[in-house]
Short mmCIF file of C-alpha atoms in Angstrom, two decimals:
data_model
loop_
_atom_site.label_atom_id
_atom_site.label_comp_id
_atom_site.label_asym_id
_atom_site.label_seq_id
_atom_site.Cartn_x
_atom_site.Cartn_y
_atom_site.Cartn_z
CA MET A 300 151.08 -73.55 12.68
CA PRO A 301 151.87 -75.33 9.39
CA ILE A 302 154.89 -77.61 9.63
CA ALA A 303 158.03 -76.35 7.91
CA SER A 304 158.68 -78.07 4.60
CA SER A 305 162.37 -77.17 4.79
CA ASN A 306 164.86 -77.71 7.60
CA SER A 307 162.64 -80.38 9.13
CA THR A 308 163.59 -83.97 9.86
CA ALA A 309 160.90 -86.39 8.76
CA LEU A 310 160.35 -90.10 9.30
CA ILE A 311 157.98 -91.82 6.86
CA THR A 312 157.22 -95.48 7.47
CA GLY A 313 156.49 -97.60 4.45
CA GLY A 314 158.37 -95.05 2.39
CA SER A 315 160.12 -97.13 -0.24
CA THR A 316 157.21 -96.98 -2.71
CA GLY A 317 153.76 -95.48 -3.22
CA ILE A 318 152.33 -92.70 -1.08
CA GLY A 319 155.22 -92.83 1.37
CA LEU A 320 157.90 -92.33 -1.26
CA ALA A 321 155.87 -89.65 -3.05
CA LEU A 322 155.63 -87.60 0.16
CA ALA A 323 159.28 -88.30 0.99
CA SER A 324 160.40 -86.91 -2.37
CA ARG A 325 158.47 -83.70 -1.77
CA PHE A 326 159.89 -83.11 1.70
CA LEU A 327 163.35 -83.93 0.37
CA SER A 328 163.01 -81.50 -2.54
CA ALA A 329 161.88 -78.79 -0.12
CA GLY A 330 165.08 -79.11 1.89
CA SER A 331 164.21 -81.46 4.73
CA THR A 332 166.12 -84.47 5.99
CA VAL A 333 163.98 -87.51 5.21
CA ILE A 334 164.23 -91.04 6.59
CA VAL A 335 162.04 -93.78 5.14
CA THR A 336 161.52 -97.32 6.37
CA GLY A 337 160.50 -100.48 4.60
CA ARG A 338 160.82 -104.23 4.82
CA SER A 339 162.57 -104.73 1.47
CA GLN A 340 166.20 -103.65 1.35
CA GLN A 341 166.10 -103.85 -2.44
CA ARG A 342 163.21 -101.40 -2.68
CA LEU A 343 164.88 -99.09 -0.18
CA ASP A 344 168.08 -99.15 -2.24
CA GLU A 345 166.11 -98.37 -5.40
CA ALA A 346 164.34 -95.47 -3.68
CA ALA A 347 167.63 -94.05 -2.41
CA ALA A 348 169.21 -94.33 -5.85
CA ALA A 349 166.30 -92.46 -7.43
CA HIS A 350 166.22 -89.78 -4.71
CA PRO A 351 169.74 -88.66 -3.76
CA GLY A 352 169.97 -87.72 -0.09
CA LEU A 353 167.12 -89.98 1.00
CA LEU A 354 168.00 -91.93 4.15
CA THR A 355 166.68 -95.47 4.54
CA ILE A 356 166.25 -97.96 7.38
CA ALA A 357 165.19 -101.56 6.83
CA ASN A 358 162.47 -102.19 9.38
CA ASP A 359 159.40 -104.39 9.81
CA MET A 360 156.64 -102.34 11.42
CA SER A 361 154.74 -105.50 12.37
CA ARG A 362 157.45 -106.42 14.91
CA ALA A 363 157.55 -104.70 18.30
CA GLU A 364 161.31 -105.24 18.58
CA ASP A 365 161.86 -103.54 15.22
CA ARG A 366 159.78 -100.56 16.30
CA SER A 367 161.77 -100.22 19.52
CA ALA A 368 165.05 -100.49 17.62
CA LEU A 369 163.88 -97.86 15.13
CA ALA A 370 162.99 -95.42 17.89
CA ALA A 371 166.35 -95.96 19.59
CA GLN A 372 168.19 -95.35 16.31
CA LEU A 373 166.25 -92.16 15.67
CA HIS A 374 167.04 -90.91 19.19
CA ARG A 375 170.75 -91.47 18.54
CA GLU A 376 171.07 -90.28 14.97
CA HIS A 377 168.27 -87.73 14.50
CA PRO A 378 167.79 -85.75 17.72
CA PHE A 379 165.90 -83.03 15.83
CA LEU A 380 163.26 -85.34 14.38
CA ASN A 381 160.02 -83.34 14.21
CA ILE A 382 157.81 -85.12 11.66
CA VAL A 383 156.46 -88.67 11.89
CA ILE A 384 154.21 -89.97 9.12
CA ASN A 385 152.79 -93.41 9.87
CA ASN A 386 152.18 -94.69 6.37
CA ALA A 387 153.27 -98.36 6.37
CA GLY A 388 150.48 -100.59 5.21
CA ILE A 389 149.46 -103.93 3.79
CA GLN A 390 146.04 -104.94 2.50
CA ARG A 391 144.64 -108.45 2.27
CA ARG A 392 141.75 -108.54 -0.19
CA VAL A 393 139.92 -111.56 1.21
CA ALA A 394 136.20 -111.63 2.05
CA LEU A 395 135.31 -112.78 5.56
CA ALA A 396 133.35 -115.77 4.26
CA GLU A 397 136.37 -117.17 2.41
CA ASP A 398 139.24 -116.15 4.69
CA ASP A 399 140.64 -119.52 5.69
CA ALA A 400 144.26 -118.38 5.93
CA PRO A 401 146.24 -119.00 9.11
CA TRP A 402 145.53 -116.42 11.81
CA THR A 403 149.11 -115.17 11.53
CA GLU A 404 148.22 -113.49 8.22
CA ARG A 405 145.43 -111.47 9.80
CA GLN A 406 147.58 -110.72 12.85
CA ALA A 407 150.32 -109.35 10.61
CA GLU A 408 147.81 -107.01 8.97
CA ILE A 409 146.64 -105.78 12.39
CA ASP A 410 150.21 -105.34 13.58
CA VAL A 411 151.31 -103.26 10.59
CA LEU A 412 148.18 -101.12 10.35
CA LEU A 413 147.34 -100.53 14.02
CA SER A 414 149.88 -101.86 16.51
CA GLY A 415 152.72 -100.30 14.52
CA PRO A 416 151.63 -96.65 14.56
CA VAL A 417 150.23 -96.79 18.10
CA HIS A 418 153.48 -98.24 19.47
CA LEU A 419 155.79 -96.04 17.39
CA ASN A 420 153.93 -92.88 18.39
CA HIS A 421 154.21 -93.91 22.04
CA LEU A 422 157.97 -94.22 21.59
CA LEU A 423 158.49 -91.03 19.55
CA VAL A 424 156.03 -88.41 20.84
CA PRO A 425 158.18 -87.64 23.92
CA HIS A 426 161.13 -87.25 21.54
CA LEU A 427 159.19 -84.76 19.40
CA LEU A 428 158.09 -82.75 22.43
CA ALA A 429 161.61 -82.69 23.87
CA THR A 430 162.94 -80.83 20.83
CA GLY A 431 160.76 -77.83 21.65
CA ARG A 432 160.14 -77.37 17.92
CA PRO A 433 156.79 -77.37 16.13
CA SER A 434 156.22 -81.00 15.25
CA LEU A 435 153.80 -83.21 13.37
CA VAL A 436 152.40 -86.70 13.70
CA ALA A 437 150.38 -87.79 10.67
CA ASN A 438 148.54 -91.10 10.64
CA VAL A 439 147.45 -92.39 7.25
CA THR A 440 143.99 -93.95 7.48
CA SER A 441 141.59 -94.53 4.57
CA GLY A 442 138.14 -93.85 3.27
CA GLY A 443 137.58 -97.41 4.45
CA ALA A 444 137.95 -96.18 8.03
CA TYR A 445 134.55 -94.53 7.61
CA VAL A 446 132.82 -96.81 5.10
CA PRO A 447 133.82 -100.46 5.67
CA GLN A 448 135.17 -102.35 2.68
CA PRO A 449 133.76 -105.90 2.36
CA PHE A 450 136.63 -106.85 0.04
CA ALA A 451 139.24 -105.86 2.67
CA PRO A 452 137.46 -106.19 6.03
CA VAL A 453 140.43 -106.44 8.38
CA TYR A 454 142.19 -103.55 6.63
CA ALA A 455 139.11 -101.33 6.94
CA ALA A 456 138.61 -102.25 10.59
CA CYS A 457 142.23 -101.41 11.41
CA LYS A 458 141.95 -98.06 9.65
CA ALA A 459 138.75 -97.30 11.59
CA ALA A 460 140.60 -98.04 14.82
CA LEU A 461 143.52 -95.86 13.72
CA HIS A 462 141.10 -93.01 13.03
CA SER A 463 139.69 -93.31 16.56
CA TYR A 464 143.18 -93.44 18.05
CA THR A 465 144.22 -90.37 16.04
CA VAL A 466 141.33 -88.35 17.47
CA THR A 467 142.35 -89.23 21.02
CA LEU A 468 146.05 -88.63 20.31
CA ARG A 469 145.16 -85.15 19.08
CA HIS A 470 143.22 -84.56 22.29
CA ALA A 471 146.19 -85.77 24.35
CA LEU A 472 148.55 -83.36 22.57
CA GLN A 473 146.34 -80.28 22.59
CA GLY A 474 148.24 -77.33 23.98
CA THR A 475 151.62 -78.71 22.85
CA PRO A 476 153.61 -77.76 19.73
CA CYS A 477 152.77 -81.16 18.21
CA ARG A 478 150.05 -81.15 15.55
CA VAL A 479 148.22 -84.41 14.90
CA VAL A 480 146.84 -84.97 11.41
CA GLU A 481 144.75 -87.73 9.90
CA ILE A 482 145.41 -88.28 6.21
CA ALA A 483 142.51 -90.23 4.70
CA PRO A 484 143.27 -91.25 1.12
CA PRO A 485 140.65 -92.50 -1.29
CA ALA A 486 141.79 -95.25 -3.64
CA VAL A 487 145.18 -94.14 -5.01
CA GLN A 488 147.10 -95.65 -7.92
CA THR A 489 149.70 -97.62 -5.95
CA ALA A 490 150.64 -101.27 -5.54
CA LEU A 491 148.69 -101.60 -2.27
CA ALA A 492 145.81 -103.37 -3.97
CA GLY A 493 148.16 -105.90 -5.57
CA PRO A 494 150.10 -106.34 -8.81
CA GLY A 495 148.49 -104.75 -11.84
CA ALA A 496 145.92 -102.70 -9.92
CA SER A 497 145.37 -99.39 -11.69
CA HIS A 498 142.20 -97.89 -10.21
CA GLY A 499 142.20 -94.79 -8.05
CA VAL A 500 143.40 -91.20 -8.26
CA PRO A 501 146.84 -90.44 -9.75
CA LEU A 502 149.56 -90.75 -7.11
CA ASN A 503 151.38 -87.51 -7.95
CA ASP A 504 148.21 -85.43 -7.91
CA PHE A 505 147.32 -86.88 -4.53
CA ALA A 506 150.81 -86.36 -3.09
CA ASP A 507 151.02 -82.76 -4.34
CA ALA A 508 147.74 -81.90 -2.63
CA ILE A 509 148.55 -83.65 0.65
CA PHE A 510 152.04 -82.15 0.88
CA ALA A 511 150.67 -78.65 0.30
CA ARG A 512 148.02 -79.03 2.99
CA LEU A 513 150.49 -80.49 5.48
CA THR A 514 152.92 -77.62 5.01
CA GLU A 515 150.67 -74.66 4.17
CA THR A 516 147.62 -75.15 6.40
CA GLU A 517 146.79 -76.06 9.99
CA GLU A 518 144.19 -78.68 9.08
CA ASP A 519 143.95 -81.75 11.29
CA PHE A 520 142.07 -83.86 8.72
CA ILE A 521 143.24 -84.08 5.13
CA GLY A 522 141.26 -86.00 2.56
CA TYR A 523 141.27 -85.99 -1.22
CA GLY A 524 138.59 -86.54 -3.81
CA MET A 525 135.84 -88.62 -2.26
CA THR A 526 137.28 -88.25 1.25
CA ASP A 527 137.34 -84.47 0.87
CA SER A 528 133.82 -84.15 -0.52
CA GLU A 529 131.01 -82.16 1.09
CA ALA A 530 129.07 -85.37 1.67
CA PHE A 531 132.01 -87.01 3.43
CA HIS A 532 132.58 -84.04 5.74
CA ALA A 533 128.87 -83.70 6.44
CA ALA A 534 128.75 -87.32 7.61
CA ALA A 535 131.90 -87.08 9.76
CA GLU A 536 131.44 -83.69 11.42
CA PRO A 537 128.65 -84.67 13.86
CA TYR A 538 130.90 -87.33 15.37
CA ALA A 539 133.71 -84.80 15.79
CA GLU A 540 131.35 -82.49 17.65
CA MET A 541 130.10 -85.38 19.76
CA PHE A 542 133.68 -86.23 20.75
CA LYS A 543 134.23 -82.68 21.97
CA GLY A 544 131.23 -83.05 24.23
CA PHE A 545 132.24 -86.43 25.63
CA ALA A 546 135.98 -85.79 25.93
CA GLY A 547 135.61 -83.64 29.04
CA ARG A 548 133.32 -85.96 30.98
CA PHE A 549 136.18 -87.68 32.81
CA PRO A 550 139.58 -86.32 33.84
CA VAL A 551 142.24 -87.62 31.45
CA LYS A 552 145.91 -86.73 31.65
CA THR A 553 147.32 -85.07 28.55
CA TYR A 554 150.88 -84.37 27.42
CA ASP A 555 152.53 -81.27 28.86
#
């Protein structure tokens, strides 16, 4: 069933700006308790000042110890948590042929974009199921998960891996009250691409559409613009059908 837009408790990582904050404001306005995370305390404070009632937690999703601490805090303070939106992201726009940065920069990108949501979901899914309430895990991928982006190769590869993981997480949670959604944005007008970047679809239009489809439909894939086009779906659907055929070939334990 669609997730309730009111009386829910939602965690949105990377929620101090951009897509995360736009979705947070909509859940908050609908009557939900909303917790956002981010690395910058200043940006979190600014978000809270602009959105009364918004709860914030300073947290670095690239660090395993921060993810564990976040999960423990949520267990203590928000026992009725039923929405997790893995939105935190960074994007390095460096072509492979000129990427001479220390490995730690690429590792940080991998940790935020892939290790973070995989680990956090592992920590929080049992919590969601224990509430007995309808719940939602939404992983934010990208059009680049399907069509690699030469200008951001590590970012696109991580989003492709997150897409694959999301499909298997949905399979693992079938038959439970937890719905698993992939949100695949096209380019959106946010600061992700760096200071001054202005290309992409308007943020508020995108957030309005995504929020409505999260709360009013039972869709498990939500795109927008290019990632919601007939051509995009036509290219992706054969792989979804192929997964259904392969998924039952070997016995795999799923969540109860």
